[in-house]
Amino acid sequence: MAAVPETVEQVKDLSVDQYKYGFTTDIETVKAPKGLSEEVIRFISAKKDEPEWMLAWRLDAYERWKTMTEPRWACVHYPKIDFQDLYYYSAPKSTQGPKSLDEVDPELLRTYEKLGIPLEEQKVLAGVEGARVAVDAVFDSVSVVTTFKEELAKAGVIFCPMSEAVREHPDLVQKYLGSVVPKSDNFYAALNSAVFSDGSFVYVPEGVRCPMELSTYFRINEKQTGQFERTLIIADKGAYVSYLEGCTAPMRDENQLHAAVVELVALDDAEIKYSTVQNWYPGDKEGKGGVYNFVTKRGDCRGRNSKISWTQVETGSAITWKYPSCILRGDNSRGEFYSIAISNGHQQVDSGTKMIHLGRGTSSRIISKGISAGHSSNTYRGLVSAHRKAVGARNFTQCDSLLIGDQCSAHTVPYIEAKNAHAHFEHEATTSKISEDQLFYCMARGLDEEAAVALIVNGFVRDVLQHLPMEFMAETQKLIGISLEGSVG
Amino acid sequence: MLEIKNLHVRVEDEDTEILRGIDLAVPKGEVHAIMGPNGSGKSTLSYVIAGKDGYEVTDGSITWDGEDLLALSPDERAARGVFLAFQYPVEIPGVATLTFLRTAVNAVRKARGEKELNTADFMRLVREKAEALGVKQDMLKRGLNVGFSGGEKKRNEILQMALLEPTLCVLDETDSGLDIDALRIVSEGVNTLRGPERAMLVITHYQRLLNYIVPDRVHVLQEGRIVRSGGKELAEELERTGYAEFGEGKAA
Amino acid sequence: MTVQIVKTPAEEALESAFAAMRDGLSGAAGDFAPALRDAAMATFRELGLPGRRVEEWKYTDLRGLLRDVPEPIRASGDTLSETDLYDVLGIDLDEFLAYRIVIADGAFAPELSHFEGTDALFQVLPLSEALANPPDWFREGFGKVNPPERDASLALNTAFMTDGVVIRIADGAKLDRPLHLVFITGSTRRGMVTNRNFISVGEGAAATILETYGARRTPDMLRNAVTEITLGHGAEVEHLKYQNEGRMGLHLSSWMAAIGPGARYRAFQFSIGAGLARNQIFTRFTGEGGEADVSGAFMVWDEQHADTTVVIDHAVPHCKSRALFKGVIDDKARGVVQGKIAVHPGAQKTDANLMAHGLMLSERAEFDAKPELEIYADDVVCGHGATTGELDEDMLFYLRARGLDVNQAQALLTVAFVGEALEKVECAPVREAFVARAAAWLGSDKS
């Protein structure tokens, strides 16, 4: 399985530009009225058949959001967003909530097939696709299907759309939702809390090692529609889960807004591994269109010896604003952030992480590789902090930037804050370009320039690649090549 | 005399015991060797004698000349004549070797109630001892152990031993990383310090070093216990048979 | 979106002090200074005192920390002697052969200054005179040497500057002795002192310039000192600073340097005094082939706060910069190092590196670092690094196993730590004085 299509060649025929997933799906939808208001929120909540407490929670978030302003500190530039000129809910008409596979609109199945996402369990079981992965497919505002649910349930693992969890597992949702990213955490998180549509919910009970990789595949299809998914993953004591996330969107001239919130909670001795391949539509060569990806992702290492690891491959979106973070609250907990961020064309990336060391003996590691090409701007922004009680906190950060061409830019903005003598932090950063010697060597051995660049870039990012699940690794290597097309010569 | 009784040690915050009841007595004037495979607890023993943080003595005692060593800080032990020649001497950039040597010599002399050496006397002393060990003057000007080869580091350790005139010398894997010539020089340095007032504990994995520094007694350390003791012929026996013959442990 | 914030008492005091003093400040009668001061005050009125909301002042909340503003100090008539200089500076002036220019209590003190017979090498003017009767070269350059945008502390300096040193070093002049600029306050009354220096170094000239700052009696002076320096083609300058102001005082300092083609600029600041010290260094290459080393060290204890904020602008190609900062922080003190390397579009073949290291000697110490790269050209080699931590336990154990007690071992390692930065100082007597001062600081003579 792969969230990124396996056969690059095949998909190439589908698109006219560099982007390979730019097709649209022609399907009837149900939408909320345009704009954002209490009525729209009530509409969304009613559509999802939510209990009263969920609606109250949304409305509270909405009240808070109205008093907040958009963050301006990131190194990204875009025209003011008219939040009343968006649709906040859109769902395929045929699928009011997830059903069994044979009830899913065949048009949708074809869409995911084109994207290389297998939704038919038998096909996966036949072993054609290699490793088994359970998939939750989210199309615009709703989850269309979740696979392997029954098999997971046998192990006690809950894996279902968020909307279903709100109805079926209210205790867990009420206990953990908003406990890592509070409603009023930031402008986009508040917006998401008010209007979130769907996303995945995962609960791995005490002592359970999730028997397969879990995965969500997000697709924005509808025009002028924001996608506001909400994901919540809880690994109870001693549990382990690996979760993969993939995203694409059609090519559209106007910008699409994506403001997701992901919350992870790891209790004592639990481990969560969260991997993302983000390949939203980046806009065309002139910088027209593309997804605004304003995402809040945060993990809470709440228990002793817990571990949360973020791995991200960011190649898409016109603008990325995203800082998957770890709150290292439990003693001896560990946070990791491995990132590859590639920007080309007119893309703007401002991404990084926060490692907040609160507990004793906590450790964290950050490896960030940024590659800028074309006219793009690529910023690493990170915070590593140790609070008074975080005795023995340790961090190592390595962040490297590679520039391809003289019209792009690369920025590195780390904040290192130690309020404790027994914290040891080490930060290193470099910026360089691909050496002429390396390029010449590869070309002298017969590689064309783009292939040589892709090869060298793959070498540059290998420290991060090795942290990706096997399923993602080969795809990512190909994706790097595609993302950098047209960056040289 | 160095006396170790029923010594139990574990690494702080870890449950596994590394030393599990060591009994050992090294009288002045004698050289004892501790041999054992990797992971048997040899280095832990040397660190606990010298007073490194991070180890917890859960039971037992170590005395030197009747005085409880465990109650003393590392520098107080050094003042009492305890010297550990490190297996991996740490590099300290920015501290010139010569500055360090003088600070150490005078700190120890002061603590022992001796007069501190003035610059000229100190330089004379260092030059004399350094020459004997083949330590070059330019090495002394460099940062402490910074950029020293393995052999240079070990020679620097022995130079410090010669300067500080300890009465209890613990040599931790002093032969590791040395070629045959360096081994000879280092061993000669050690041998000239042998004397009736001095006790030595030579910790090593291989018998090779003991051809040069011939011990009075040999003890075999395995899984945190001394499993056998004997004369110098025990080392030769070990060389032939390997550690597997002893106890339930496996060969290293 | 800017939110109108209520003015603090200190901001109000500064504005009313300016209104009251404006017509009595140096150069008030001329056509040059008043316009500069008015514009600067307007900027300050708009910006206010910088606090946590201002990114560049994130770790140094001047707005919150500056509670009130004392009256500006005027020449007190309380004369300072050579002995006072020695006490404050800790440098034996008899041993340190230099051309000395002293600004005492905010005004040029000719009786303490010695730079006779040097007209062929350089020209010296008190700032007060230059503001009253500005020579053309001063009028053209003053206030325009790489000024940071929207910086409140610079604006305050321009508004309130009383005196300082204006120096023009002739083309090709190789100074045989360092220029020693001494800024000292002898007043027993708490007060505000605002100095401004302007140094123009001619083509191919070479000089060592040492600025020292200290207060004789009053622990809580409020100092704002700015130096503008331009290096002509191929000039070579070592620019040093020693700051040992009273431990309750505020020391705001900005250096603005413009480095001409092929010029070599070495800046070093050693800071141990003041309750709150903010040392800003803005460096810009204005011609190709320039080289800069901008480094420093600070040692703080008690509740001191030392902030070093550096910006190195690679505005042109083929320049090289290095920066190394070391901070030793004891007790509840706080150290901050912010360093930005900015490579402008087209500044190819830039080679830049910045390192910041904090060493914390106590439980409650705090160190914040923000090294930044802002890169708009691809053919560059840039890097930065930052570390924070306490003394290495293995090193401490090694030294203690050789008989050094815990204090000796810590002192040796700490001096080695700052020593790596102090080694950057090329002027031997100053370097040795700094090293001795660092050792004395550890030996508990921390004032």
mmCIF file of N, CA and C in Angstrom, chain B residues 35 206-208 210-211 214-215 218 231-242 246:
data_model
loop_
_atom_site.group_PDB
_atom_site.id
_atom_site.type_symbol
_atom_site.label_atom_id
_atom_site.label_comp_id
_atom_site.label_asym_id
_atom_site.label_seq_id
_atom_site.Cartn_x
_atom_site.Cartn_y
_atom_site.Cartn_z
ATOM 1 N N MET B 35 41.907 -9.584 35.977
ATOM 2 C CA MET B 35 41.632 -9.931 34.589
ATOM 3 C C MET B 35 40.176 -10.346 34.454
ATOM 4 N N TYR B 206 43.881 -8.670 28.593
ATOM 5 C CA TYR B 206 44.846 -9.612 28.023
ATOM 6 C C TYR B 206 46.038 -9.821 28.934
ATOM 7 N N GLN B 207 46.643 -10.946 28.720
ATOM 8 C CA GLN B 207 47.795 -11.306 29.530
ATOM 9 C C GLN B 207 49.033 -10.527 29.100
ATOM 10 N N ARG B 208 49.013 -9.999 27.859
ATOM 11 C CA ARG B 208 50.174 -9.356 27.250
ATOM 12 C C ARG B 208 50.859 -8.349 28.172
ATOM 13 N N LEU B 210 50.948 -8.196 31.228
ATOM 14 C CA LEU B 210 51.549 -8.788 32.416
ATOM 15 C C LEU B 210 52.929 -9.405 32.140
ATOM 16 N N ASN B 211 53.276 -9.487 30.849
ATOM 17 C CA ASN B 211 54.653 -9.850 30.518
ATOM 18 C C ASN B 211 55.603 -8.721 30.869
ATOM 19 N N VAL B 214 54.967 -7.474 35.759
ATOM 20 C CA VAL B 214 54.730 -8.815 36.304
ATOM 21 C C VAL B 214 54.041 -8.712 37.663
ATOM 22 N N PRO B 215 52.853 -9.296 37.787
ATOM 23 C CA PRO B 215 52.091 -9.148 39.036
ATOM 24 C C PRO B 215 52.490 -10.164 40.101
ATOM 25 N N VAL B 218 47.164 -12.627 40.690
ATOM 26 C CA VAL B 218 46.214 -12.420 39.604
ATOM 27 C C VAL B 218 44.834 -12.844 40.084
ATOM 28 N N GLY B 231 48.761 -17.051 41.433
ATOM 29 C CA GLY B 231 50.010 -16.362 41.115
ATOM 30 C C GLY B 231 50.024 -15.947 39.661
ATOM 31 N N LYS B 232 51.186 -15.442 39.195
ATOM 32 C CA LYS B 232 51.255 -14.915 37.840
ATOM 33 C C LYS B 232 51.009 -15.989 36.788
ATOM 34 N N GLU B 233 51.226 -17.265 37.158
ATOM 35 C CA GLU B 233 50.993 -18.346 36.204
ATOM 36 C C GLU B 233 49.513 -18.470 35.819
ATOM 37 N N LEU B 234 48.637 -17.914 36.663
ATOM 38 C CA LEU B 234 47.206 -17.963 36.359
ATOM 39 C C LEU B 234 46.899 -17.177 35.085
ATOM 40 N N ALA B 235 47.628 -16.073 34.897
ATOM 41 C CA ALA B 235 47.443 -15.259 33.693
ATOM 42 C C ALA B 235 47.794 -16.056 32.452
ATOM 43 N N GLU B 236 48.861 -16.817 32.547
ATOM 44 C CA GLU B 236 49.282 -17.619 31.390
ATOM 45 C C GLU B 236 48.262 -18.709 31.088
ATOM 46 N N GLU B 237 47.740 -19.254 32.141
ATOM 47 C CA GLU B 237 46.736 -20.296 31.982
ATOM 48 C C GLU B 237 45.496 -19.733 31.261
ATOM 49 N N LEU B 238 45.120 -18.533 31.689
ATOM 50 C CA LEU B 238 43.973 -17.865 31.074
ATOM 51 C C LEU B 238 44.197 -17.632 29.587
ATOM 52 N N GLU B 239 45.400 -17.231 29.269
ATOM 53 C CA GLU B 239 45.753 -16.935 27.885
ATOM 54 C C GLU B 239 45.535 -18.184 27.019
ATOM 55 N N ARG B 240 45.852 -19.343 27.599
ATOM 56 C CA ARG B 240 45.714 -20.597 26.849
ATOM 57 C C ARG B 240 44.261 -21.037 26.742
ATOM 58 N N THR B 241 43.536 -20.903 27.852
ATOM 59 C CA THR B 241 42.205 -21.531 27.893
ATOM 60 C C THR B 241 41.058 -20.572 27.607
ATOM 61 N N GLY B 242 41.279 -19.309 27.814
ATOM 62 C CA GLY B 242 40.184 -18.350 27.653
ATOM 63 C C GLY B 242 39.353 -18.307 28.911
ATOM 64 N N PHE B 246 36.104 -20.560 33.212
ATOM 65 C CA PHE B 246 35.824 -20.117 34.573
ATOM 66 C C PHE B 246 34.345 -19.841 34.772
#
